[in-house]
One Martini backbone bead per residue (centre of mass of N, CA, C, O) as a GRO file, in nm:
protein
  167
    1UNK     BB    1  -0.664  -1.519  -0.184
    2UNK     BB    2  -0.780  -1.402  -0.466
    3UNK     BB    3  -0.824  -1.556  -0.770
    4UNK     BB    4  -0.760  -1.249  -0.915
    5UNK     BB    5  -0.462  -1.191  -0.839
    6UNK     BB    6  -0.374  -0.943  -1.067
    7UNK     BB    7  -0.199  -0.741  -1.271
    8UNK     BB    8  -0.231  -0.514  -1.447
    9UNK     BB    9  -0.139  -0.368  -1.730
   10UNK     BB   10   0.118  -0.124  -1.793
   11UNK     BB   11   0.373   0.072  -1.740
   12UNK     BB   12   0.661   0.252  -1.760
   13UNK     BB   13   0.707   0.232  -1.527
   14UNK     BB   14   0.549   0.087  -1.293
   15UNK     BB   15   0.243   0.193  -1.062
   16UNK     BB   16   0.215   0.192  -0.722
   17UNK     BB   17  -0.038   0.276  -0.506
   18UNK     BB   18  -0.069   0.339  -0.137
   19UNK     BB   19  -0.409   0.341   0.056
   20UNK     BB   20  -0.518   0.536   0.323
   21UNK     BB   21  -0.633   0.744   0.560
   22UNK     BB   22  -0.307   0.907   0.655
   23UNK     BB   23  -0.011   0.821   0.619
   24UNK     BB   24   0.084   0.701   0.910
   25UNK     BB   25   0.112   0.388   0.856
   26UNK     BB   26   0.017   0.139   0.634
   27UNK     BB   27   0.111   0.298   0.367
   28UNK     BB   28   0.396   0.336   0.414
   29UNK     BB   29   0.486   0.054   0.544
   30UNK     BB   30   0.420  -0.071   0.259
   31UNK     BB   31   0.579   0.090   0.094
   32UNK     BB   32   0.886   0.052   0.205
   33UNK     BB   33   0.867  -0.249   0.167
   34UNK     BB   34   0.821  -0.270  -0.135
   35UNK     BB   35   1.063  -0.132  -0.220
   36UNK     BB   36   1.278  -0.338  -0.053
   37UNK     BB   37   1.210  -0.566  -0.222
   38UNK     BB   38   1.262  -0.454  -0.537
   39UNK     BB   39   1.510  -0.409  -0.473
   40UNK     BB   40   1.647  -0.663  -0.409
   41UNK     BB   41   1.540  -0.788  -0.727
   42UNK     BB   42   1.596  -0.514  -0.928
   43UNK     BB   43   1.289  -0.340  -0.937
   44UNK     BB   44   1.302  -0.032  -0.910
   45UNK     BB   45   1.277   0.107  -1.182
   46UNK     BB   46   1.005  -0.076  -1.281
   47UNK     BB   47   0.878   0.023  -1.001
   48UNK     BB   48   0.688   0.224  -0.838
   49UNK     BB   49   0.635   0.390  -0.527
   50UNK     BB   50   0.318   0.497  -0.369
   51UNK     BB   51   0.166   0.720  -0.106
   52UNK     BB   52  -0.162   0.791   0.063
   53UNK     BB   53  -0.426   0.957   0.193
   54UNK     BB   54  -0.753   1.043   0.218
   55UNK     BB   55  -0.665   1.206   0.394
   56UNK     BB   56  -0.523   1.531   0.500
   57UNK     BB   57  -0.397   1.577   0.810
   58UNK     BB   58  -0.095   1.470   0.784
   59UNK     BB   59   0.042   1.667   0.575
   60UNK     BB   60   0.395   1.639   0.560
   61UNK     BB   61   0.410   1.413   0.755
   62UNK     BB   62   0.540   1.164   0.946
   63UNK     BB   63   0.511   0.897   1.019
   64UNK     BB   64   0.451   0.694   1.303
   65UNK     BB   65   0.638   0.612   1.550
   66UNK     BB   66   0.553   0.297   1.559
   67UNK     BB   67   0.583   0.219   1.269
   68UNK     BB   68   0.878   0.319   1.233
   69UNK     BB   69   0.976   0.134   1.417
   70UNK     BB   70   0.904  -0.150   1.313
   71UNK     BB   71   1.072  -0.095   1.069
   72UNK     BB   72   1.324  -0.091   1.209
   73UNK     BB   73   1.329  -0.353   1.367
   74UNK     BB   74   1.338  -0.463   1.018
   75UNK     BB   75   1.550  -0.270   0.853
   76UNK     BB   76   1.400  -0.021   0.787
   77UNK     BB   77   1.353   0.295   0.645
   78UNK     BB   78   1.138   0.574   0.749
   79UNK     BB   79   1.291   0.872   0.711
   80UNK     BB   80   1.109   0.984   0.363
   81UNK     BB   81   0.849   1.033   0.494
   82UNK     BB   82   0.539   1.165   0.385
   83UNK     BB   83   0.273   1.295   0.381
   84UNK     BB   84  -0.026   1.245   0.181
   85UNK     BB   85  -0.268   1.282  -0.066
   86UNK     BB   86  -0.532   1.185  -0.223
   87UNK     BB   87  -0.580   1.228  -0.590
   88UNK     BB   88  -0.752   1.239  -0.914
   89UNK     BB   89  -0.391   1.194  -1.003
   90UNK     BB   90  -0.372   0.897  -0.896
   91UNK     BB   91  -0.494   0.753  -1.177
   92UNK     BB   92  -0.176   0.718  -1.295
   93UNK     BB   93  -0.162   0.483  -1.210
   94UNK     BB   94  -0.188   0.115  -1.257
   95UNK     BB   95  -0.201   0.074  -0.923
   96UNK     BB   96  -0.477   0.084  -0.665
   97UNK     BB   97  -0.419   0.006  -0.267
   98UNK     BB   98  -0.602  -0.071  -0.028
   99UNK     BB   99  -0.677  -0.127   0.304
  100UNK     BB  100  -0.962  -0.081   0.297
  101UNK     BB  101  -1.281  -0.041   0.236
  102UNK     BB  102  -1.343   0.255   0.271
  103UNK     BB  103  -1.103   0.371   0.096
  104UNK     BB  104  -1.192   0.239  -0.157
  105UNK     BB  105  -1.460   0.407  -0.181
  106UNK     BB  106  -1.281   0.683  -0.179
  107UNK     BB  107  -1.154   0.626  -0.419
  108UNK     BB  108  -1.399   0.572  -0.619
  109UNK     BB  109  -1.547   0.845  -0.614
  110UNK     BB  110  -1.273   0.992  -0.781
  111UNK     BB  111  -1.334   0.812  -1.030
  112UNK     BB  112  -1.348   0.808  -1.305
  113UNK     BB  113  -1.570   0.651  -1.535
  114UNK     BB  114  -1.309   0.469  -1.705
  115UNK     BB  115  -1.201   0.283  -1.530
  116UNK     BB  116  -1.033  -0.004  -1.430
  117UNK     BB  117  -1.124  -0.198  -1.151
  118UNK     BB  118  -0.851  -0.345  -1.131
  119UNK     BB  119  -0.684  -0.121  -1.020
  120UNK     BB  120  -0.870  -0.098  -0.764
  121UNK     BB  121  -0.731  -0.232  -0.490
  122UNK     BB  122  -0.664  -0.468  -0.187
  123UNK     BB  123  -0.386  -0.541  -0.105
  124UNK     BB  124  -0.505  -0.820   0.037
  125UNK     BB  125  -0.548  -0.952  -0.264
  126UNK     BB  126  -0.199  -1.054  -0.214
  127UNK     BB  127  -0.237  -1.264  -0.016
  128UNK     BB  128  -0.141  -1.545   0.056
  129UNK     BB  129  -0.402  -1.587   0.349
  130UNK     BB  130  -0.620  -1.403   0.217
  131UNK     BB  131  -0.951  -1.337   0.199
  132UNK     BB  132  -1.193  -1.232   0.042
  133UNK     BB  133  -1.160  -0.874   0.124
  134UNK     BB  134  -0.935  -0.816   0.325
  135UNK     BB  135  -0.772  -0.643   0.574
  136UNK     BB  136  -0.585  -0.335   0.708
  137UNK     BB  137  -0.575  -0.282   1.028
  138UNK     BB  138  -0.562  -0.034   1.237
  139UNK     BB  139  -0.310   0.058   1.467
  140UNK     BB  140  -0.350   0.382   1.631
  141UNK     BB  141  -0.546   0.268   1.861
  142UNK     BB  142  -0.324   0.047   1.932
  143UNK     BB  143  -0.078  -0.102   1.999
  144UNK     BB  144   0.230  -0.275   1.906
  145UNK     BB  145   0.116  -0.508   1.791
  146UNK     BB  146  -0.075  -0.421   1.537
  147UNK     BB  147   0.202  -0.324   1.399
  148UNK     BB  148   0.346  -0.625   1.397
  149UNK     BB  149   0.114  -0.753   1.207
  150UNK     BB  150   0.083  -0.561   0.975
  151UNK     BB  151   0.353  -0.614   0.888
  152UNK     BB  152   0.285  -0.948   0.833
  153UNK     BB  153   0.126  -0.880   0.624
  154UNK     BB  154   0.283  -0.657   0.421
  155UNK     BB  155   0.535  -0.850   0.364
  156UNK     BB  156   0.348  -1.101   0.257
  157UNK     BB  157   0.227  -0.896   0.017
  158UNK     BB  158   0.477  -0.813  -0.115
  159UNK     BB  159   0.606  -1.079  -0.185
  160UNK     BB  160   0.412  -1.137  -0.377
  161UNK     BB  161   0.403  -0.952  -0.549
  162UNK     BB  162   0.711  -0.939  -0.648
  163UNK     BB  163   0.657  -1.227  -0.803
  164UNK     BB  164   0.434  -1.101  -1.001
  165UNK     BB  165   0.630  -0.845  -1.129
  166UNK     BB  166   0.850  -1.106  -1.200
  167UNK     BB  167   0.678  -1.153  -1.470
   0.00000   0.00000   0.00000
């Protein structure tokens, strides 16, 4: 985890977008893990979480089924998903997580001159496992484990968050 992992000061609700590059694996199954976190303490009202991803192949589909199914075999619901697409009005974020590097550069190139750099990390920069830089792998072009991986990835960076969130 990077030593410098603070959550920047936000409003109320607190917002936090998690982006990859379809909206259809990482950055969804992000979603659903954080959302159920926050529900879980208690703190559903006062953070949403959204998620989209910076291409827009997938716009308005369900998550990738390999996905979903992890998600389903981890006790978590992710039949609410639909892909969505970043654009320049995600901005109004208080925090905006990406799943790896090119992801956050596609963020940054849209990102206004005035913005917080801390407001745009690494979602893996809340790991308390990872290095810095550290990112979450593409789990599409490769079989079942990678989504298992992503997973215990995704659940313990969430766990994490969600200690920052309630404090």
């Amino acid at each position: 985890m990077t030593e410098h992992a603070q959550l920047p000061a936000g409003g109320t609700p607190y917002r936090i977008a998690i982006v990859c590059l379809g909206n259809i694996c990482r950055s969804p199954m992000a979603h659903v893990v954080l959302e159920s976190a926050l529900a879980e303490v208690g703190l559903a009202e006062a953070v949403t979480i959204t998620s989209s991803g910076t291409a827009g192949w997938h716009t308005g589909k369900p998550m990738d089924s390999r996905a979903a199914a992890e998600l389903s075999a981890a006790g978590h619901d992710p039949s609410r998903h639909r892909a969505r697409q970043f654009t320049p009005a995600w901005f109004d974020h208080d925090l905006i997580l990406a799943m790896d590097a090119s992801n956050l550069a596609d963020i940054l190139a849209l990102a206004p001159t005035a913005i917080d750099p801390g407001r745009v990390r690494l979602f893996r920069d809340f790991d308390p496992l990872a290095e810095t830089g550290a990112e979450v792998p593409d789990p599409w072009s490769g079989g079942r484990q990678g989504f298992t991986d992503v997973l215990a990835m995704v659940e313990r960076t969430a766990a994490h968050l969600v200690t920052l969130l309630q404090r």
